[in-house]
Amino acid sequence: MTRLTSLNPWLAAVAVALCVQFPAQAQERFTLSIPGVSDNRLFTAAAASDAAGCGGKNQSPALSWNAGPAATQSYAIVMHDPDGQKGLGVDHWVHYGIKATTRQIPVGIGTKPTFEGLGGTNSKGTTTYVGPCPPTGDSAHHYIIQIYALDLAPDALPAGLTRAQLLEKIKGHVLRNSSAVRRYHR
């Protein structure tokens, strides 16, 4: 038997293993997106706060994501502006207890009491989405929207958690996370 002939079964086994492994890895990818908009784009004025002087309509962005890992029981969403409050950060949206079967959120749902799951407490002290309103003249602020696939049941956490409290409670329960970044200035 030649050396090439003796390698053929081994090469075939490696090829089969790679073919089986790559599709499995592709299925594990977990990605958050804002439909119709590429990452790091500016928010439209509609997403900005409707508070006096902010000029927006306070509409939370539409979000979509693919399925989390098989053990996912719920999702959590956080929107944080690390540039706000002169670099101390501002939490615009904290929401969790979203069912594992959910894959998208329509535009504007973040301010509705009918939105599934539980509202956490944002930096303004409310439990719904609050749109951007950076100081006039500041450079564009970055808004990081993160989604966490959790191994926690949708009702595992109490309502009203701040971002810091939520992150503490989900330690050890995050199966995957993904993020999208938007910017906004006035």
Coordinates of N, CA and C in Angstrom, one line a residue:
M1 N 0.8 -1.2 0.0 CA 0.0 0.0 0.0 C 0.9 1.2 0.0
T2 N 0.6 2.2 -0.9 CA 1.4 3.4 -0.9 C 1.0 4.4 0.2
R3 N 1.8 5.3 0.5 CA 1.5 6.3 1.5 C 0.3 7.1 1.2
L4 N 0.1 7.5 -0.1 CA -1.0 8.3 -0.5 C -2.3 7.5 -0.3
T5 N -2.3 6.2 -0.6 CA -3.5 5.4 -0.4 C -3.8 5.2 1.1
S6 N -2.8 5.1 1.9 CA -3.1 5.0 3.4 C -3.6 6.3 4.0
L7 N -3.4 7.4 3.3 CA -3.9 8.7 3.8 C -5.3 9.0 3.4
N8 N -5.8 8.4 2.3 CA -7.1 8.6 1.8 C -8.2 8.5 2.8
P9 N -8.3 7.4 3.6 CA -9.3 7.3 4.6 C -9.3 8.4 5.7
W10 N -8.0 8.7 6.1 CA -7.9 9.8 7.1 C -8.3 11.1 6.5
L11 N -7.9 11.4 5.3 CA -8.4 12.7 4.7 C -9.9 12.7 4.5
A12 N -10.5 11.6 4.1 CA -11.9 11.6 4.0 C -12.6 11.8 5.3
A13 N -12.1 11.3 6.4 CA -12.6 11.5 7.8 C -12.5 12.9 8.2
V14 N -11.4 13.6 7.9 CA -11.2 15.0 8.2 C -12.2 15.8 7.4
A15 N -12.3 15.5 6.2 CA -13.3 16.3 5.3 C -14.7 16.2 5.8
V16 N -15.1 15.0 6.2 CA -16.5 14.8 6.8 C -16.6 15.6 8.1
A17 N -15.6 15.5 8.9 CA -15.7 16.2 10.2 C -15.8 17.7 10.0
L18 N -15.0 18.2 9.1 CA -15.1 19.7 8.8 C -16.5 20.1 8.2
C19 N -17.0 19.3 7.4 CA -18.3 19.5 6.8 C -19.4 19.5 7.8
V20 N -19.3 18.7 8.8 CA -20.3 18.6 9.9 C -20.1 19.7 10.8
Q21 N -18.8 20.1 11.1 CA -18.6 21.1 12.1 C -18.9 22.5 11.7
F22 N -18.5 22.9 10.4 CA -18.8 24.2 10.0 C -20.2 24.6 10.0
P23 N -21.2 23.8 9.5 CA -22.6 24.2 9.5 C -23.1 24.4 11.0
A24 N -22.6 23.6 11.9 CA -23.0 23.7 13.3 C -22.5 25.0 13.9
Q25 N -21.3 25.4 13.5 CA -20.8 26.7 14.0 C -21.6 27.8 13.4
A26 N -21.9 27.7 12.2 CA -22.7 28.8 11.5 C -24.1 29.0 12.2
Q27 N -24.7 27.9 12.6 CA -26.0 27.9 13.3 C -25.8 28.6 14.7
E28 N -24.7 28.5 15.3 CA -24.5 29.1 16.6 C -24.3 30.6 16.6
R29 N -24.1 31.2 15.5 CA -23.9 32.6 15.4 C -25.1 33.3 15.9
F30 N -25.0 34.3 16.7 CA -26.1 35.1 17.3 C -25.9 36.5 16.9
T31 N -26.8 37.1 16.1 CA -26.6 38.5 15.6 C -27.8 39.3 15.8
L32 N -27.6 40.5 16.3 CA -28.6 41.6 16.5 C -28.5 42.5 15.3
S33 N -29.6 43.0 14.8 CA -29.5 44.0 13.7 C -30.7 44.9 13.8
I34 N -30.6 46.1 13.2 CA -31.6 47.0 13.1 C -32.0 47.0 11.6
P35 N -33.2 46.4 11.3 CA -33.5 46.1 9.9 C -33.4 47.4 9.1
G36 N -32.8 47.2 7.9 CA -32.7 48.3 6.9 C -31.6 49.3 7.2
V37 N -30.8 49.1 8.2 CA -29.8 50.1 8.6 C -28.5 49.3 8.9
S38 N -27.4 49.7 8.4 CA -26.1 49.1 8.7 C -25.6 49.7 10.1
D39 N -24.7 49.0 10.7 CA -24.1 49.3 12.0 C -23.4 50.7 11.9
N40 N -23.4 51.4 13.0 CA -22.8 52.6 13.3 C -23.4 53.8 12.5
R41 N -24.6 53.7 12.1 CA -25.3 54.8 11.4 C -25.9 55.7 12.4
L42 N -26.3 56.9 11.9 CA -27.1 57.8 12.8 C -28.5 57.4 13.0
F43 N -29.0 57.6 14.2 CA -30.4 57.4 14.5 C -31.1 58.5 13.7
T44 N -32.3 58.2 13.3 CA -33.2 59.3 12.7 C -33.8 60.1 13.9
A45 N -34.3 61.2 13.6 CA -34.9 62.1 14.6 C -36.1 61.4 15.3
A46 N -36.7 60.5 14.6 CA -37.9 59.8 15.2 C -37.4 59.0 16.4
A47 N -36.2 58.5 16.4 CA -35.7 57.7 17.6 C -35.3 58.6 18.8
A48 N -35.1 59.9 18.5 CA -34.7 60.8 19.6 C -35.8 61.0 20.5
S49 N -35.4 61.5 21.7 CA -36.4 61.8 22.8 C -37.4 62.8 22.3
D50 N -38.6 62.7 22.8 CA -39.7 63.7 22.6 C -39.8 64.8 23.7
A51 N -38.8 64.8 24.6 CA -38.7 65.8 25.6 C -38.5 67.2 25.0
A52 N -38.8 68.2 25.7 CA -38.7 69.6 25.2 C -37.2 69.8 24.7
G53 N -37.1 70.3 23.5 CA -35.8 70.6 22.9 C -35.1 69.5 22.3
C54 N -35.6 68.3 22.4 CA -34.9 67.1 21.8 C -35.3 66.9 20.4
G55 N -36.5 67.2 20.0 CA -37.0 67.2 18.6 C -37.3 65.8 18.0
G56 N -37.5 64.8 18.9 CA -37.8 63.5 18.3 C -39.2 63.0 18.6
K57 N -39.4 61.8 18.3 CA -40.7 61.2 18.5 C -40.7 60.0 19.5
N58 N -39.5 59.8 20.1 CA -39.2 58.8 21.1 C -39.7 57.4 20.6
Q59 N -39.3 57.0 19.4 CA -39.7 55.7 18.9 C -38.5 54.8 19.0
S60 N -38.6 53.7 19.8 CA -37.5 52.7 19.9 C -37.3 52.1 18.5
P61 N -36.0 51.7 18.3 CA -35.7 51.2 16.9 C -36.3 49.8 16.8
A62 N -36.6 49.4 15.6 CA -37.0 48.0 15.3 C -35.7 47.2 15.5
L63 N -35.8 46.0 16.0 CA -34.7 45.1 16.2 C -35.1 43.7 15.7
S64 N -34.1 43.0 15.2 CA -34.3 41.6 14.9 C -33.0 40.8 15.2
W65 N -33.2 39.5 15.5 CA -32.1 38.7 15.8 C -32.4 37.3 15.4
N66 N -31.4 36.5 15.2 CA -31.6 35.0 15.0 C -31.7 34.3 16.3
A67 N -32.1 33.1 16.3 CA -32.3 32.3 17.5 C -31.0 32.2 18.3
G68 N -31.1 32.3 19.6 CA -30.0 32.1 20.5 C -29.7 30.6 20.6
P69 N -28.7 30.2 21.4 CA -28.4 28.8 21.5 C -29.6 28.0 22.0
A70 N -29.5 26.7 21.9 CA -30.6 25.8 22.2 C -31.1 26.0 23.6
A71 N -30.3 26.3 24.6 CA -30.7 26.4 26.0 C -31.3 27.8 26.3
T72 N -31.5 28.7 25.3 CA -32.0 30.0 25.5 C -33.5 29.9 26.0
Q73 N -33.8 30.6 27.1 CA -35.1 30.7 27.6 C -35.7 32.1 27.6
S74 N -34.8 33.1 27.5 CA -35.3 34.4 27.4 C -34.2 35.3 26.9
Y75 N -34.6 36.6 26.5 CA -33.7 37.6 26.0 C -33.8 38.8 26.9
A76 N -32.7 39.6 26.9 CA -32.7 40.9 27.6 C -32.1 41.9 26.6
I77 N -32.6 43.1 26.6 CA -32.1 44.2 25.8 C -31.7 45.4 26.6
V78 N -30.5 46.0 26.3 CA -30.0 47.2 27.0 C -29.6 48.2 25.9
M79 N -29.9 49.4 26.0 CA -29.4 50.5 25.2 C -28.7 51.5 26.1
H80 N -27.4 51.6 25.9 CA -26.5 52.5 26.8 C -25.8 53.5 25.9
D81 N -25.7 54.7 26.4 CA -24.9 55.7 25.8 C -23.6 56.0 26.7
P82 N -22.5 55.4 26.3 CA -21.3 55.6 27.1 C -20.8 57.0 27.1
D83 N -21.2 57.8 26.1 CA -20.7 59.2 26.0 C -21.5 60.2 26.9
G84 N -22.7 59.7 27.3 CA -23.6 60.6 28.0 C -23.1 60.9 29.4
Q85 N -23.7 62.0 30.0 CA -23.3 62.4 31.3 C -21.8 62.6 31.4
K86 N -21.2 63.2 30.4 CA -19.8 63.5 30.3 C -18.9 62.3 30.5
G87 N -19.3 61.2 29.9 CA -18.6 60.0 29.9 C -19.0 59.0 31.0
L88 N -19.9 59.4 31.9 CA -20.4 58.5 32.9 C -21.4 57.5 32.4
G89 N -22.0 57.9 31.3 CA -23.0 57.0 30.6 C -24.4 57.3 31.0
V90 N -25.3 56.9 30.1 CA -26.8 57.1 30.3 C -27.4 55.8 29.7
D91 N -28.3 55.2 30.5 CA -29.1 54.0 30.1 C -30.4 54.5 29.6
H92 N -30.6 54.2 28.3 CA -31.9 54.6 27.6 C -32.9 53.5 27.6
W93 N -32.5 52.3 27.7 CA -33.5 51.2 27.6 C -33.0 50.0 28.3
V94 N -33.8 49.4 29.2 CA -33.5 48.2 29.9 C -34.7 47.3 29.8
H95 N -34.7 46.2 29.1 CA -35.9 45.4 29.0 C -35.5 43.9 29.0
Y96 N -36.2 43.0 29.7 CA -35.8 41.6 29.8 C -37.0 40.8 30.0
G97 N -36.8 39.5 30.1 CA -37.9 38.5 30.2 C -38.6 38.3 28.8
I98 N -37.9 38.6 27.7 CA -38.5 38.5 26.4 C -38.4 37.0 26.1
K99 N -39.5 36.4 25.6 CA -39.6 35.0 25.3 C -38.6 34.5 24.3
A100 N -38.1 33.3 24.5 CA -37.1 32.7 23.6 C -37.6 32.5 22.2
T101 N -38.9 32.5 21.9 CA -39.4 32.4 20.6 C -39.5 33.7 19.8
T102 N -39.3 34.8 20.5 CA -39.3 36.1 19.9 C -38.1 36.4 19.1
R103 N -38.2 36.9 17.9 CA -37.0 37.2 17.0 C -37.0 38.6 16.5
Q104 N -38.0 39.4 16.8 CA -38.0 40.8 16.4 C -38.9 41.6 17.2
I105 N -38.6 42.9 17.2 CA -39.3 43.9 17.9 C -39.6 45.0 16.9
P106 N -40.9 45.4 16.8 CA -41.2 46.4 15.8 C -40.8 47.8 16.3
V107 N -40.7 48.8 15.4 CA -40.3 50.1 15.8 C -41.4 50.7 16.7
G108 N -40.9 51.4 17.7 CA -41.8 52.1 18.7 C -42.4 51.2 19.8
I109 N -42.1 49.9 19.8 CA -42.7 49.0 20.8 C -42.1 49.3 22.2
G110 N -40.9 49.8 22.3 CA -40.2 50.0 23.6 C -40.9 51.0 24.5
T111 N -41.9 51.8 24.0 CA -42.6 52.7 24.9 C -44.0 52.2 25.2
K112 N -44.4 51.0 24.7 CA -45.7 50.5 24.9 C -45.8 49.5 26.1
P113 N -46.9 49.7 26.9 CA -47.1 48.7 28.0 C -47.4 47.3 27.6
T114 N -47.7 47.1 26.3 CA -48.0 45.8 25.8 C -46.8 45.0 25.4
F115 N -45.6 45.6 25.4 CA -44.4 45.0 25.0 C -44.1 43.8 26.0
E116 N -43.9 42.6 25.5 CA -43.7 41.5 26.3 C -42.5 41.6 27.2
G117 N -42.5 40.9 28.3 CA -41.3 41.0 29.2 C -41.5 42.1 30.3
L118 N -40.4 42.5 30.8 CA -40.4 43.4 32.0 C -39.5 44.6 31.7
G119 N -40.0 45.8 32.0 CA -39.2 47.0 31.8 C -38.3 47.2 33.0
G120 N -37.0 47.4 32.7 CA -36.1 47.8 33.7 C -36.0 49.3 33.8
T121 N -35.4 49.8 34.8 CA -35.3 51.3 35.1 C -34.2 51.9 34.3
N122 N -34.5 52.9 33.5 CA -33.4 53.6 32.8 C -32.9 54.8 33.6
S123 N -32.0 55.6 33.0 CA -31.4 56.7 33.8 C -32.4 57.8 34.1
K124 N -33.5 57.9 33.4 CA -34.5 58.9 33.7 C -35.5 58.4 34.8
G125 N -35.3 57.1 35.2 CA -36.2 56.6 36.3 C -37.5 56.0 35.8
T126 N -37.6 55.8 34.4 CA -38.8 55.2 33.9 C -38.5 53.8 33.4
T127 N -39.5 53.0 33.1 CA -39.3 51.6 32.7 C -39.6 51.4 31.2
T128 N -39.5 52.4 30.4 CA -39.7 52.2 29.0 C -38.5 52.9 28.2
Y129 N -38.5 52.8 26.9 CA -37.5 53.4 26.1 C -37.5 54.9 26.2
V130 N -36.3 55.5 26.3 CA -36.2 56.9 26.3 C -35.1 57.2 25.2
G131 N -35.5 58.0 24.2 CA -34.6 58.3 23.1 C -33.5 59.2 23.4
P132 N -32.5 59.2 22.5 CA -31.3 60.1 22.7 C -31.7 61.6 22.7
C133 N -30.9 62.3 23.5 CA -31.0 63.8 23.5 C -29.7 64.3 24.0
P134 N -28.6 64.1 23.3 CA -27.3 64.6 23.7 C -27.3 66.1 23.7
P135 N -26.4 66.8 24.5 CA -26.4 68.2 24.4 C -26.1 68.8 23.0
T136 N -26.7 69.8 22.7 CA -26.5 70.5 21.4 C -25.0 70.9 21.3
G137 N -24.4 70.5 20.2 CA -23.0 70.8 19.9 C -22.0 69.7 20.3
D138 N -22.5 68.8 21.1 CA -21.6 67.6 21.4 C -21.3 66.8 20.1
S139 N -20.2 66.2 20.0 CA -20.0 65.2 18.9 C -21.0 64.1 19.0
A140 N -21.2 63.4 18.0 CA -22.2 62.3 18.0 C -22.0 61.3 19.1
H141 N -23.0 61.1 19.9 CA -22.9 60.1 20.9 C -23.1 58.7 20.3
H142 N -22.5 57.7 21.0 CA -22.7 56.3 20.5 C -23.7 55.6 21.4
Y143 N -24.6 54.9 20.8 CA -25.7 54.2 21.5 C -25.5 52.7 21.2
I144 N -25.1 52.0 22.2 CA -24.8 50.5 22.1 C -26.1 49.8 22.5
I145 N -26.7 49.1 21.6 CA -27.8 48.2 21.9 C -27.4 46.8 21.9
Q146 N -27.5 46.2 23.1 CA -27.1 44.8 23.3 C -28.2 43.9 23.6
I147 N -28.1 42.7 23.1 CA -29.1 41.7 23.4 C -28.4 40.5 24.0
Y148 N -29.0 39.9 25.0 CA -28.4 38.8 25.7 C -29.3 37.6 25.6
A149 N -28.8 36.5 25.2 CA -29.6 35.2 25.2 C -29.3 34.6 26.5
L150 N -30.3 34.4 27.3 CA -30.2 33.9 28.7 C -30.8 32.5 28.9
D151 N -30.2 31.8 29.9 CA -30.8 30.5 30.3 C -31.7 30.7 31.5
L152 N -32.3 31.9 31.6 CA -33.3 32.2 32.6 C -34.7 32.2 32.1
A153 N -35.6 31.7 32.8 CA -37.0 31.8 32.4 C -37.4 33.3 32.3
P154 N -38.4 33.6 31.4 CA -38.8 35.0 31.3 C -39.3 35.6 32.6
D155 N -39.8 34.8 33.5 CA -40.3 35.4 34.8 C -39.3 35.3 35.9
A156 N -38.0 35.0 35.6 CA -37.0 34.7 36.7 C -36.5 36.0 37.4
L157 N -36.7 37.1 36.8 CA -36.1 38.4 37.4 C -37.3 39.3 37.7
P158 N -37.1 40.1 38.8 CA -38.1 41.1 39.1 C -38.1 42.3 38.2
A159 N -39.2 43.0 38.1 CA -39.3 44.2 37.2 C -38.5 45.3 37.8
G160 N -38.2 46.3 37.0 CA -37.6 47.5 37.5 C -36.1 47.5 37.7
L161 N -35.4 46.5 37.3 CA -33.9 46.4 37.6 C -33.2 47.5 36.7
T162 N -32.2 48.1 37.3 CA -31.4 49.1 36.5 C -30.4 48.2 35.6
R163 N -29.7 48.9 34.7 CA -28.8 48.1 33.9 C -27.7 47.4 34.7
A164 N -27.2 48.1 35.7 CA -26.2 47.5 36.6 C -26.7 46.3 37.4
Q165 N -28.0 46.5 37.9 CA -28.6 45.3 38.6 C -28.8 44.2 37.7
L166 N -29.3 44.5 36.5 CA -29.6 43.4 35.5 C -28.3 42.6 35.2
L167 N -27.3 43.4 34.9 CA -26.0 42.8 34.5 C -25.4 41.9 35.6
E168 N -25.7 42.3 36.9 CA -25.2 41.5 38.0 C -26.0 40.2 38.1
K169 N -27.4 40.3 37.9 CA -28.2 39.2 38.0 C -28.1 38.1 36.9
I170 N -27.6 38.6 35.7 CA -27.5 37.7 34.6 C -26.1 37.1 34.5
K171 N -25.2 37.5 35.4 CA -23.8 36.9 35.4 C -24.0 35.4 35.5
G172 N -23.3 34.6 34.7 CA -23.3 33.2 34.7 C -24.5 32.6 34.0
H173 N -25.4 33.5 33.4 CA -26.6 33.0 32.7 C -26.6 33.5 31.3
V174 N -25.6 34.2 30.8 CA -25.6 34.7 29.4 C -25.0 33.6 28.6
L175 N -25.8 33.1 27.6 CA -25.3 32.1 26.7 C -24.6 32.7 25.5
R176 N -25.1 33.8 25.0 CA -24.5 34.6 23.9 C -25.0 36.0 24.0
N177 N -24.3 36.9 23.4 CA -24.8 38.3 23.3 C -24.3 38.9 22.0
S178 N -25.0 39.9 21.5 CA -24.7 40.6 20.3 C -25.0 42.1 20.5
S179 N -24.5 42.9 19.7 CA -24.8 44.3 19.8 C -24.8 45.0 18.4
A180 N -25.4 46.2 18.4 CA -25.5 47.1 17.3 C -25.2 48.5 17.8
V181 N -24.5 49.3 17.0 CA -24.2 50.6 17.5 C -24.9 51.6 16.6
R182 N -25.5 52.6 17.2 CA -26.0 53.8 16.4 C -25.4 55.0 17.1
R183 N -25.5 56.1 16.3 CA -24.9 57.4 16.8 C -26.1 58.4 16.6
Y184 N -25.9 59.5 17.4 CA -26.9 60.6 17.3 C -26.3 61.9 17.8
H185 N -26.5 63.0 17.2 CA -26.1 64.3 17.6 C -27.2 65.3 17.3
R186 N -27.1 66.5 18.0 CA -28.1 67.6 17.7 C -27.3 68.8 17.3

